[in-house]
XYZ file of C-alpha atoms in Angstrom:
776
model
C 17.543 -28.455 29.993
C 13.801 -28.661 29.441
C 12.299 -31.860 28.100
C 11.825 -31.125 24.385
C 9.061 -33.721 24.210
C 6.881 -31.429 26.343
C 7.055 -28.689 23.745
C 3.809 -27.835 22.005
C 4.028 -27.021 18.295
C 1.132 -24.958 16.951
C 0.710 -24.444 13.227
C -0.506 -21.051 12.091
C 0.646 -18.022 10.159
C 2.323 -14.778 11.144
C 0.029 -11.754 10.967
C 2.681 -9.049 11.291
C 2.750 -8.105 7.603
C 1.225 -8.799 4.202
C 3.342 -11.930 3.666
C 1.292 -13.927 6.224
C 4.088 -16.513 6.364
C 3.103 -20.009 7.457
C 4.533 -20.714 10.887
C 4.942 -23.158 13.723
C 4.828 -21.618 17.198
C 6.728 -23.466 19.902
C 5.181 -23.278 23.375
C 7.185 -24.662 26.278
C 5.557 -25.077 29.681
C 2.831 -22.673 28.626
C 5.258 -20.016 27.398
C 5.642 -18.997 23.751
C 9.372 -19.413 23.074
C 9.923 -19.551 19.301
C 8.286 -18.896 15.976
C 9.573 -20.953 13.074
C 8.663 -21.262 9.382
C 6.281 -24.046 8.389
C 7.584 -25.551 5.122
C 4.308 -27.444 4.653
C 2.453 -24.132 4.307
C 2.262 -22.428 0.893
C 3.809 -19.281 2.406
C 6.054 -20.994 4.941
C 9.402 -21.290 3.181
C 11.087 -18.627 5.314
C 10.523 -16.290 8.244
C 11.947 -12.815 8.749
C 13.613 -11.350 11.823
C 10.376 -9.631 12.883
C 8.531 -12.925 12.916
C 11.294 -14.635 14.865
C 11.095 -11.857 17.448
C 7.403 -12.601 18.065
C 7.907 -13.893 21.645
C 9.584 -10.601 22.559
C 6.546 -8.747 21.244
C 4.122 -10.962 23.130
C 5.918 -10.666 26.480
C 7.166 -7.100 26.224
C 6.797 -5.392 29.617
C 5.437 -2.185 28.051
C 2.434 -3.875 26.441
C -0.913 -2.302 27.192
C -2.785 -4.726 29.439
C -5.851 -2.880 30.764
C -8.268 -0.265 29.419
C -7.280 3.267 30.408
C -9.241 6.514 30.735
C -7.769 10.002 30.511
C -8.451 12.212 33.535
C -6.485 15.336 32.604
C -6.747 17.740 29.644
C -4.983 16.822 26.419
C -2.687 19.814 26.694
C -1.369 18.520 30.008
C 1.956 16.677 29.961
C 0.426 14.039 32.261
C -2.712 12.401 30.808
C -3.626 11.101 34.264
C -4.440 7.636 32.984
C -6.598 5.546 35.290
C -7.360 1.880 34.859
C -10.958 1.031 34.069
C -12.853 -2.112 33.167
C -13.955 -3.193 29.728
C -17.633 -2.498 30.414
C -16.857 1.111 31.268
C -14.430 1.519 28.363
C -16.838 0.183 25.762
C -19.814 2.044 27.218
C -17.875 5.331 27.256
C -16.981 4.781 23.610
C -20.439 3.714 22.473
C -22.093 6.578 24.377
C -19.795 9.111 22.741
C -20.505 7.643 19.310
C -24.267 7.854 19.886
C -24.058 11.407 21.231
C -21.980 12.658 18.306
C -24.237 10.894 15.779
C -27.336 12.487 17.303
C -25.805 15.974 17.204
C -23.858 15.888 13.943
C -24.751 12.684 12.103
C -22.943 9.324 12.182
C -20.457 10.564 9.559
C -19.013 12.847 12.263
C -17.424 9.747 13.786
C -14.444 8.581 11.759
C -12.457 5.406 12.128
C -8.725 4.869 11.660
C -6.872 1.624 11.090
C -3.256 0.633 10.701
C -1.975 -0.661 7.367
C -3.053 -4.224 6.520
C 0.314 -4.595 4.766
C 2.364 -4.053 7.911
C 0.134 -4.982 10.848
C -2.348 -7.647 11.866
C -5.418 -5.432 11.359
C -6.296 -7.646 8.376
C -7.597 -10.142 10.965
C -10.342 -7.709 11.938
C -10.646 -5.175 9.126
C -13.797 -6.690 7.554
C -15.520 -6.433 10.933
C -14.323 -2.837 11.418
C -15.789 -2.010 8.010
C -19.020 -3.769 8.982
C -19.273 -1.657 12.136
C -18.809 1.479 10.039
C -21.543 0.359 7.655
C -23.898 -0.587 10.467
C -23.300 2.705 12.302
C -23.464 4.818 9.136
C -20.084 6.466 8.721
C -18.193 6.332 5.394
C -14.895 7.621 6.783
C -11.846 5.548 7.618
C -8.226 6.626 7.633
C -6.626 3.465 6.243
C -3.305 4.651 4.758
C -4.528 3.773 1.250
C -3.178 7.039 -0.144
C 0.353 5.973 0.832
C 0.138 2.195 0.662
C -1.816 0.527 -2.112
C -3.312 3.366 -4.101
C -0.805 3.292 -6.963
C -0.662 -0.446 -7.475
C -4.318 -1.092 -6.724
C -6.455 2.034 -6.995
C -4.846 3.787 -9.949
C -4.399 0.682 -12.085
C -8.106 -0.122 -11.850
C -8.629 2.714 -14.313
C -6.519 0.750 -16.799
C -7.695 -2.835 -16.294
C -10.882 -2.540 -14.258
C -9.093 -4.468 -11.523
C -5.831 -3.929 -9.682
C -3.004 -5.010 -11.978
C -1.011 -5.882 -8.867
C -2.592 -7.878 -6.062
C -3.050 -6.382 -2.619
C -5.002 -7.656 0.351
C -8.054 -6.338 -1.500
C -7.549 -8.534 -4.552
C -6.010 -8.043 -7.964
C -3.523 -9.769 -10.231
C -0.515 -11.604 -8.802
C 2.698 -12.177 -10.774
C 2.990 -15.795 -11.875
C 6.694 -15.840 -11.007
C 7.056 -19.594 -11.389
C 6.281 -19.284 -15.104
C 7.556 -15.781 -15.909
C 10.211 -15.266 -18.529
C 10.933 -11.802 -17.168
C 9.967 -10.230 -13.838
C 10.040 -6.501 -13.100
C 10.386 -5.502 -9.443
C 9.471 -1.830 -9.410
C 10.041 -0.013 -6.127
C 9.666 -3.374 -4.429
C 12.230 -5.333 -2.446
C 10.641 -8.666 -1.475
C 13.692 -9.549 0.605
C 12.437 -6.879 3.017
C 8.698 -6.910 2.331
C 7.436 -10.363 1.368
C 9.713 -13.360 1.832
C 7.306 -15.640 -0.011
C 7.996 -13.582 -3.126
C 11.711 -13.502 -2.381
C 11.938 -17.291 -2.300
C 9.849 -17.536 -5.478
C 12.138 -15.067 -7.253
C 15.255 -16.925 -6.120
C 13.852 -20.203 -7.476
C 12.853 -18.586 -10.769
C 16.305 -17.081 -11.259
C 17.814 -20.541 -10.917
C 15.731 -21.773 -13.852
C 16.768 -18.780 -15.966
C 14.094 -16.140 -15.489
C 15.289 -12.624 -16.372
C 14.990 -9.864 -13.786
C 14.671 -6.089 -13.986
C 14.862 -4.099 -10.744
C 13.853 -0.431 -10.523
C 15.208 1.017 -7.277
C 17.337 4.027 -6.268
C 19.337 1.641 -4.052
C 21.485 -1.364 -4.897
C 19.813 -3.704 -2.416
C 18.016 -7.030 -2.416
C 17.566 -8.528 -5.859
C 19.225 -5.543 -7.519
C 22.399 -7.549 -6.911
C 21.069 -10.364 -9.104
C 19.214 -8.309 -11.713
C 19.942 -8.544 -15.418
C 19.120 -4.831 -15.511
C 19.175 -2.565 -12.466
C 17.627 0.843 -13.142
C 18.756 3.326 -10.468
C 15.867 5.718 -10.957
C 15.798 9.212 -9.505
C 13.072 9.167 -6.847
C 9.770 10.431 -8.196
C 10.543 9.964 -11.907
C 9.222 6.429 -12.387
C 6.486 7.724 -14.689
C 9.010 9.181 -17.145
C 10.930 5.902 -17.064
C 7.793 3.890 -17.885
C 6.966 6.191 -20.784
C 10.552 6.039 -22.043
C 10.689 2.243 -22.040
C 7.294 2.137 -23.752
C 8.556 4.563 -26.393
C 11.363 2.210 -27.392
C 9.049 -0.791 -27.407
C 6.573 0.988 -29.684
C 9.242 2.348 -32.013
C 10.890 -1.060 -32.377
C 7.604 -2.911 -32.777
C 8.268 -4.722 -29.495
C 4.667 -4.890 -28.384
C 1.720 -7.236 -28.755
C -0.116 -5.483 -31.557
C -2.936 -8.032 -31.647
C -3.635 -7.606 -27.917
C -3.547 -3.816 -28.166
C -5.839 -3.806 -31.216
C -8.306 -6.346 -29.843
C -8.263 -5.855 -26.088
C -7.391 -2.195 -25.518
C -9.191 0.980 -26.457
C -6.139 1.856 -28.570
C -8.066 1.687 -31.905
C -10.910 3.895 -30.666
C -10.914 7.336 -32.257
C -10.410 10.442 -30.136
C -11.656 13.804 -31.339
C -8.880 16.393 -31.737
C -11.269 19.239 -30.884
C -12.653 17.959 -27.559
C -10.344 15.140 -26.566
C -13.353 12.888 -26.153
C -13.966 9.543 -27.767
C -15.837 9.724 -31.049
C -19.155 7.902 -30.795
C -22.048 7.015 -33.065
C -25.365 5.992 -31.528
C -23.582 5.473 -28.229
C -20.885 3.202 -29.713
C -17.200 4.017 -29.992
C -15.909 4.593 -33.516
C -12.731 3.135 -35.056
C -11.012 3.435 -38.429
C -11.201 0.358 -40.654
C -8.099 0.459 -42.874
C -9.484 -2.123 -45.300
C -12.728 -0.213 -45.833
C -11.013 3.169 -45.633
C -13.681 4.630 -43.385
C -14.843 5.052 -39.809
C -17.055 2.270 -38.447
C -18.652 1.503 -35.073
C -16.410 -0.596 -32.861
C -17.240 -4.288 -32.677
C -16.631 -7.524 -34.474
C -13.426 -8.252 -36.377
C -10.514 -6.088 -35.147
C -7.960 -7.231 -37.736
C -7.987 -4.068 -39.848
C -8.427 -1.442 -37.143
C -5.939 1.424 -37.302
C -3.699 2.097 -34.315
C -1.721 4.975 -35.833
C -2.422 7.996 -38.008
C -4.818 10.895 -38.335
C -8.288 10.595 -39.836
C -11.087 12.973 -40.736
C -14.561 11.792 -39.932
C -16.926 14.334 -41.401
C -15.582 17.673 -40.192
C -13.790 16.187 -37.180
C -10.090 15.320 -37.076
C -9.460 12.199 -35.021
C -6.617 9.964 -33.894
C -6.671 6.432 -32.545
C -6.084 6.438 -28.787
C -2.931 4.378 -29.317
C -1.539 7.089 -31.593
C -1.979 9.649 -28.811
C -0.308 7.322 -26.312
C 2.583 6.746 -28.737
C 2.918 10.516 -29.222
C 3.205 10.970 -25.461
C 5.834 8.246 -25.250
C 7.845 9.832 -28.058
C 8.458 12.805 -25.782
C 10.687 10.486 -23.722
C 13.504 9.201 -25.948
C 16.439 7.534 -24.159
C 18.421 10.764 -23.875
C 15.445 12.496 -22.236
C 14.967 9.600 -19.830
C 18.648 9.783 -18.971
C 18.319 13.490 -18.241
C 15.170 13.121 -16.127
C 15.701 9.776 -14.401
C 19.529 9.713 -14.223
C 19.570 6.292 -15.886
C 22.084 5.700 -18.728
C 20.230 5.524 -22.034
C 21.734 2.154 -22.861
C 20.105 0.640 -19.775
C 16.719 1.949 -20.863
C 17.134 0.130 -24.171
C 18.365 -3.001 -22.394
C 15.204 -3.013 -20.285
C 12.915 -2.543 -23.287
C 14.636 -5.337 -25.206
C 14.517 -7.722 -22.250
C 10.847 -7.044 -21.550
C 9.912 -7.954 -25.112
C 12.256 -10.814 -25.857
C 11.946 -12.601 -22.502
C 8.151 -12.747 -22.385
C 5.892 -13.673 -20.687
C 6.397 -10.727 -18.331
C 5.110 -10.158 -14.828
C 5.663 -7.202 -12.560
C 5.161 -6.202 -8.957
C 5.295 -2.583 -7.864
C 5.178 -1.470 -4.269
C 5.467 1.667 -2.170
C 8.681 2.808 -3.878
C 6.594 4.251 -6.707
C 3.580 5.135 -4.568
C 4.904 7.620 -2.005
C 4.970 10.545 -4.416
C 2.676 13.416 -5.348
C 2.513 12.099 -8.937
C 1.723 8.486 -8.038
C -1.562 8.098 -9.925
C -0.233 8.923 -13.379
C 2.999 7.067 -12.589
C 1.084 3.890 -11.795
C -1.021 4.335 -14.923
C 2.126 4.781 -17.046
C 3.543 1.570 -15.607
C 0.286 -0.296 -16.204
C 0.183 0.846 -19.860
C 3.787 -0.230 -20.359
C 2.783 -3.622 -19.024
C -0.228 -3.746 -21.372
C 2.170 -3.602 -24.343
C 3.496 -7.045 -23.396
C 0.086 -8.714 -23.777
C 0.919 -10.731 -20.651
C -1.967 -9.651 -18.449
C -3.834 -12.696 -17.082
C -1.659 -14.953 -19.222
C 0.520 -17.814 -17.939
C 3.689 -16.261 -16.577
C 2.093 -12.812 -16.418
C 0.072 -10.999 -13.778
C -2.752 -13.445 -13.227
C -6.149 -12.981 -11.630
C -5.968 -16.026 -9.404
C -9.034 -18.002 -8.362
C -10.315 -17.726 -4.809
C -12.579 -19.850 -2.624
C -16.169 -18.568 -2.882
C -16.410 -16.902 0.534
C -19.309 -14.716 1.669
C -18.719 -11.037 2.360
C -18.974 -9.846 5.950
C -18.277 -6.125 5.431
C -21.949 -5.174 5.536
C -22.132 -3.090 2.384
C -25.815 -4.053 2.111
C -26.789 -2.954 5.633
C -29.493 -0.258 5.849
C -27.242 2.501 7.236
C -24.648 1.836 4.542
C -27.150 2.783 1.851
C -27.860 6.268 3.207
C -24.430 7.445 4.301
C -23.067 10.919 3.718
C -20.317 11.305 1.098
C -16.823 10.426 2.237
C -14.468 13.234 3.195
C -12.563 14.327 0.090
C -14.995 12.846 -2.420
C -15.982 16.202 -3.877
C -12.369 17.344 -4.124
C -10.925 14.076 -5.445
C -13.826 12.044 -6.867
C -11.600 9.415 -8.499
C -9.338 8.907 -5.501
C -9.388 6.995 -2.250
C -12.699 8.484 -1.115
C -14.535 6.386 -3.706
C -13.956 3.395 -1.426
C -14.545 5.237 1.848
C -10.897 5.946 2.602
C -9.783 9.387 3.762
C -6.378 11.040 3.992
C -4.971 12.708 7.097
C -5.199 16.082 5.375
C -8.942 15.634 4.901
C -9.404 14.222 8.415
C -7.472 17.046 10.083
C -9.363 19.678 8.089
C -12.727 18.179 9.058
C -11.709 18.151 12.736
C -10.161 21.624 12.873
C -12.222 23.501 10.289
C -15.427 21.472 10.029
C -14.995 21.131 6.266
C -16.825 19.741 4.370
C -18.546 18.662 7.578
C -17.243 18.246 11.128
C -15.534 15.183 12.526
C -16.046 15.073 16.303
C -15.112 11.510 17.185
C -12.480 8.975 16.179
C -12.289 5.235 16.799
C -8.745 4.036 16.139
C -7.397 0.553 15.602
C -3.606 0.732 15.740
C -3.081 3.676 13.389
C 0.000 5.599 14.520
C -0.880 8.418 12.125
C 1.407 11.007 13.708
C 4.411 8.894 12.692
C 3.047 7.328 9.501
C 1.861 10.531 7.818
C 3.272 14.024 7.274
C 2.015 17.183 8.991
C 2.502 15.655 12.448
C 2.142 18.954 14.330
C -1.230 19.732 12.744
C -2.231 16.130 13.342
C -1.484 16.408 17.049
C -3.556 19.589 17.202
C -6.431 17.876 15.413
C -6.479 14.818 17.652
C -6.417 17.051 20.717
C -9.474 18.919 19.397
C -11.701 15.841 19.109
C -14.686 15.545 21.435
C -13.867 11.880 21.884
C -11.123 9.548 20.723
C -10.840 5.824 21.556
C -7.740 3.951 20.432
C -6.900 0.232 20.446
C -3.232 -0.760 20.369
C -0.474 -2.967 21.751
C 1.659 -0.077 23.037
C 1.109 3.518 24.097
C 2.168 5.234 20.874
C 2.466 9.007 20.354
C -0.904 8.845 18.579
C -2.577 6.771 21.297
C -1.401 9.285 23.922
C -3.990 11.766 22.598
C -6.928 9.412 23.115
C -9.614 9.720 25.779
C -9.840 5.946 26.151
C -7.059 3.495 25.307
C -7.959 -0.135 24.709
C -5.341 -2.908 25.059
C -5.203 -5.025 21.912
C -4.260 -8.677 21.735
C -1.450 -9.451 19.317
C -1.943 -11.770 16.372
C -0.357 -14.553 18.428
C -3.008 -14.246 21.133
C -6.218 -14.505 19.131
C -7.983 -16.518 16.491
C -8.277 -15.279 12.932
C -9.748 -16.670 9.742
C -7.930 -16.320 6.438
C -9.411 -17.537 3.157
C -6.699 -17.618 0.501
C -3.056 -16.512 0.804
C -2.735 -14.562 -2.501
C 0.730 -15.612 -3.623
C -0.224 -18.447 -6.010
C -3.063 -20.800 -6.880
C -1.805 -23.251 -4.262
C -1.733 -20.504 -1.657
C -5.212 -19.355 -2.652
C -6.487 -22.874 -1.954
C -5.474 -22.549 1.692
C -8.180 -21.762 4.266
C -6.920 -21.481 7.810
C -8.250 -20.608 11.230
C -5.190 -19.388 13.064
C -5.227 -20.487 16.682
C -4.151 -18.363 19.610
C -0.673 -19.436 20.680
C -1.016 -18.053 24.221
C -3.551 -15.994 26.135
C -3.308 -12.194 25.908
C -1.576 -10.312 28.732
C -3.833 -8.889 31.412
C -7.176 -7.933 29.914
C -5.987 -7.339 26.349
C -8.678 -8.172 23.796
C -8.731 -8.765 20.058
C -9.874 -5.963 17.787
C -12.643 -8.273 16.574
C -13.940 -8.687 20.131
C -13.777 -4.917 20.601
C -15.837 -4.382 17.435
C -18.450 -6.913 18.519
C -18.566 -5.371 21.992
C -19.142 -1.896 20.576
C -21.791 -3.198 18.180
C -23.767 -4.693 21.054
C -23.644 -1.444 23.078
C -24.700 0.566 20.023
C -27.791 -1.586 19.589
C -26.326 -3.183 16.461
C -25.808 -6.675 17.844
C -28.410 -8.163 15.528
C -26.243 -7.128 12.575
C -23.283 -8.872 14.217
C -24.710 -12.373 14.575
C -25.896 -11.490 18.107
C -22.298 -11.288 19.264
C -21.315 -14.766 18.061
C -18.000 -14.477 16.202
C -18.092 -18.172 15.327
C -21.416 -17.560 13.582
C -19.744 -14.794 11.562
C -16.972 -17.165 10.537
C -19.538 -19.814 9.569
C -21.370 -17.269 7.438
C -18.122 -16.361 5.707
C -17.166 -20.005 5.176
C -20.547 -21.325 4.034
C -20.003 -20.982 0.252
C -16.604 -22.680 0.519
C -18.077 -25.896 1.879
C -15.511 -25.892 4.700
C -16.859 -26.139 8.230
C -15.440 -24.172 11.139
C -15.043 -27.431 13.048
C -12.824 -28.772 10.236
C -10.527 -25.817 10.594
C -10.303 -26.113 14.368
C -9.375 -29.768 13.929
C -6.760 -28.917 11.289
C -4.706 -25.940 12.536
C -2.398 -26.249 9.506
C -5.339 -25.350 7.274
C -7.665 -27.004 4.785
C -7.199 -26.913 1.013
C -10.067 -26.183 -1.371
C -9.085 -27.284 -4.904
C -9.102 -24.425 -7.401
C -8.365 -24.142 -11.099
C -6.630 -21.180 -12.688
C -8.232 -19.963 -15.896
C -6.268 -17.512 -17.999
C -7.350 -14.756 -20.393
C -10.668 -14.380 -18.604
C -11.186 -11.047 -20.338
C -11.886 -13.015 -23.536
C -15.152 -14.166 -21.936
C -16.452 -10.900 -20.537
C -14.064 -8.093 -21.417
C -12.490 -5.786 -18.858
C -14.464 -4.002 -16.131
C -13.794 -0.568 -17.643
C -16.126 1.864 -19.429
C -14.915 0.617 -22.822
C -14.720 -3.018 -21.773
C -11.070 -2.894 -22.815
C -7.704 -1.954 -21.317
C -7.926 1.827 -21.170
C -4.832 3.412 -22.666
C -6.785 6.639 -22.924
C -9.092 7.432 -19.997
C -12.100 9.567 -20.796
C -13.048 9.106 -17.132
C -9.964 11.099 -16.198
C -10.723 13.698 -18.858
C -14.279 14.108 -17.580
C -12.907 14.956 -14.135
C -10.290 17.427 -15.310
C -7.267 15.121 -15.307
C -4.972 14.210 -18.178
C -6.490 11.228 -20.046
C -2.981 9.916 -20.754
C -0.422 9.293 -17.988
C 1.583 12.468 -18.413
C 4.705 12.757 -16.268
C 4.927 15.630 -13.826
C 8.127 16.492 -11.968
C 7.906 16.315 -8.162
C 6.972 19.859 -7.151
C 9.336 19.913 -4.174
C 12.145 18.532 -6.311
C 14.034 19.681 -9.355
C 10.951 21.612 -10.439
C 11.051 23.691 -7.250
C 11.959 27.395 -7.456
C 15.723 27.845 -8.030
C 16.345 29.479 -4.654
C 14.703 26.566 -2.863
C 16.590 23.973 -4.906
C 19.837 25.801 -4.181
C 19.216 25.778 -0.423
C 18.227 22.114 -0.476
C 20.296 20.424 -3.189
C 19.748 16.787 -2.151
C 16.759 14.572 -2.910
C 15.367 12.960 0.217
C 13.735 9.579 -0.149
C 13.146 6.799 2.351
C 13.185 3.029 2.457
C 11.745 0.218 4.500
C 13.894 -1.428 7.134
C 14.189 -5.184 7.156
C 13.939 -5.138 10.955
C 10.858 -3.042 11.647
C 7.312 -2.687 10.339
C 7.012 1.072 9.861
C 6.779 2.665 13.370
C 6.687 -0.658 15.246
C 9.105 -3.093 16.912
C 11.949 -0.766 17.894
C 11.366 -1.775 21.524
C 12.277 -5.413 20.804
C 15.901 -6.063 21.891
C 16.829 -8.673 19.259
C 15.841 -6.226 16.521
C 16.944 -2.956 18.054
C 20.472 -4.121 18.860
C 20.956 -4.531 15.091
C 19.792 -0.949 14.486
C 20.339 1.116 17.606
C 19.796 4.522 16.019
C 17.965 6.023 13.033
C 20.221 6.295 10.013
C 20.352 8.211 6.762
C 22.280 6.907 3.761
C 24.624 9.325 1.967
C 27.014 8.728 -0.885
C 30.654 9.130 0.285
C 31.100 12.066 -2.079
C 28.146 13.911 -0.559
C 29.392 13.139 2.937
C 32.926 14.294 2.217
C 31.704 17.572 0.743
C 29.896 18.248 4.020
C 32.612 17.057 6.408
C 30.536 14.079 7.501
C 31.970 10.709 8.517
C 30.094 7.445 8.831
C 28.341 7.231 12.192
C 28.161 11.004 12.724
C 24.914 12.473 13.951
C 23.537 14.723 11.235
C 20.582 17.046 10.790
C 18.256 16.347 7.860
C 16.846 19.748 6.964
C 13.941 20.401 4.587
C 11.838 23.533 3.970
C 9.592 22.302 6.825
C 12.228 21.803 9.525
C 14.886 19.339 10.622
C 15.327 15.978 12.344
C 18.396 13.939 13.309
C 19.895 10.599 12.276
C 23.268 8.915 12.064
C 25.092 9.045 8.730
C 25.648 5.764 6.924
C 27.880 5.904 3.856
C 26.541 4.086 0.808
C 28.250 4.205 -2.592
C 25.317 2.367 -4.184
C 23.094 5.446 -4.307
C 23.411 8.522 -6.472
C 25.497 11.277 -4.802
C 22.492 13.607 -5.157
C 20.144 11.286 -3.220
C 19.890 10.541 0.496
C 17.788 7.750 1.981
C 16.183 8.149 5.397
C 14.014 6.008 7.649
C 10.632 6.883 9.086
C 8.927 5.517 12.177
C 11.430 6.304 14.927
C 10.002 7.148 18.357
C 10.084 4.104 20.617
C 12.790 3.405 23.198
C 14.211 -0.032 23.962
C 14.625 -0.026 27.729
C 16.295 -3.433 27.827
C 19.214 -2.086 25.784
C 19.184 1.455 27.116
C 18.423 2.625 23.571
C 16.592 5.941 23.637
C 13.248 7.017 22.293
C 12.875 10.077 20.071
C 10.607 13.100 20.254
C 8.180 12.799 17.312
C 7.510 16.542 17.251
C 10.864 18.289 17.682
C 14.088 18.955 15.736
C 16.112 16.693 18.018
C 13.841 13.790 17.217
C 13.880 11.466 14.213
C 10.335 11.549 12.864
C 11.112 11.886 9.154
C 7.477 12.660 8.320
C 7.690 15.734 10.550
C 9.755 17.497 7.885
C 7.709 16.495 4.830
C 5.221 19.073 3.605
C 1.690 18.648 2.280
C 1.481 21.559 -0.138
C 2.278 19.257 -3.072
C -0.233 16.408 -3.258
C -1.232 13.956 -5.943
C -4.327 15.551 -7.524
C -6.228 12.260 -7.704
C -5.295 10.448 -4.484
C -4.011 13.235 -2.240
C -0.708 11.408 -1.706
C 2.129 13.550 -0.341
C 5.789 13.502 -1.416
C 7.072 10.971 1.093
C 9.885 9.683 -1.102
C 10.874 12.611 -3.338
C 11.520 15.747 -1.311
C 14.342 18.287 -1.105
C 16.780 18.413 1.782
C 20.229 19.353 2.974
C 22.371 17.386 5.397
C 24.521 19.031 8.064
C 26.858 17.549 10.621
C 25.043 17.965 13.927
C 26.701 20.021 16.620
């Protein structure tokens, strides 16, 4: 037995997902052997199976270890990979970028990145964005349309900031002080263990819990109210709960009157806000007349109809209440398949157990109606008056770090418009994020302008997004594609140059604030490399700096000195880089949480208030109120289609894998050897299916295979699949799966893109139609 005293224990944090759990890596005789939670870290109370499998990831024999260059055409079954050096790989990439920029403009080179929520790209993403800004391209495929848009992008139109924190900022639920927590399409037991431990502690002290999930998993088992919502109908549920709260007077009338645009009058003829000399107009009930908004809000009307001159008007809150009245409990029961009594239970609990916080995740986002759904949820939350209040969703303080994304660089100020901006001006393109639909169209059709090159950092888009066949065609049509990754994924296989990436355990990274709480936000940490990368693998940050130098942009990248970049970022915090290197467990910067900050400066919205009614949406042709729309490839589909495909196909995150990753790791794969699809026993029996049978999941777009798993906790009309299956696990003899054929298990292969969210372009990942057959 090895001498335990020779073990090296290295404090850090796991970069595999958004939780960024505090860790201690154990290195024995130079070999990384274990990853354990660090209870001294603000996010180190627990560690998931993926984190514990970190040594398997680091030492996996199929890791990419050297740069590779394609020597055969992309249509050839054999790419003819040849090993090259880093100088050649980076020069090939930089030369292609320069050539394409000279011929078509820098915007013709797009970037792609993996999700910061489920990979370690967050270590390098600010530098990737800086390279884009320095080079002059606005386009990055970042998965925002399927991960983050609803909870972050859409809710900014309500509060001016994200009502739910993401890696890009926003409000975080103050679970430690909440009277009631709503987990909406979010299972922290699978997604963020730091939240799971916080919820468990809060339940012990008596916090009430509402869980909205089609499955009875995670904290649904401990919820005071579990709402088994039909996938894709979360917006109707939010409006229905709000309807009861308004009818019963269970809402913070003072907050709505004072801090929302609810009192502002809306013209019945145009739908626009009534203004006078550029100021919004409200109805003063004491004076019995319309007055410009401002000053004392005590007597402002929230309900009713008023005539101002020749114009009939209603307060914005009245219009919102009218919308909500279309969703009484019996209507919610019909639409959402939730018993009406549970809807009332939820409304009562939300009001009487205040303060309320909520966290919504991808369960409500992966739908073609996600924008208005997220807005409906954010307006429901506004009724509680808990925003930025103790125990509510709080805008936490952060150390005053300097930006390194380069938004002020010269090329960033003269960039072309982002792909999709003209079509969806309020969506992801506003922040330079494109969807695969827009990327593929620009590559294959040159619309609205051509994309000829792609620089990828870990994005396995052919597995993560729908329309995989068109995506493969698009990637094959590129003039040049360079891709950085840990493994040769189906997406990476279409690259011209493949760059071996170091894992998050083999490179330094700086993190300023850990989001989950004030204490976590105080943490600044320079994560050390646990071991050296395999072969010639290099960090994405090093790759970015190397490309910048070869593009003649080194001066905008601190002349290649990454430490200088970190010092620039740290300077306003007062923490020196040397301090962090001497304290691998991190340094704390004391912060103070201030609540109700809107009372000082209002909300960052056009009205300066919470926007129940969005004239911004109206101006762009969208409904100004969060109207519910049935999923188009769902119950609203043509009758013949619904008859052929009578089941609703949704999907759920696995506790063992991060999206399309980690299925090659033996300790994880042996616990989930094959892809599975959950069916209710009644649905299985009607189709002659037994647990463990291979079945075909058929949609209007095609079919894929999985093993049946019987689950009496879901509705008999719903089936739950898994996406991300492609990788084999050689150590166990577990097979890989063809991402592009009917005998494979790429769930996104059979999801269409004809029905998209009109604002964000999000496809129906979690609310589609299907039928299940026992495979031959």
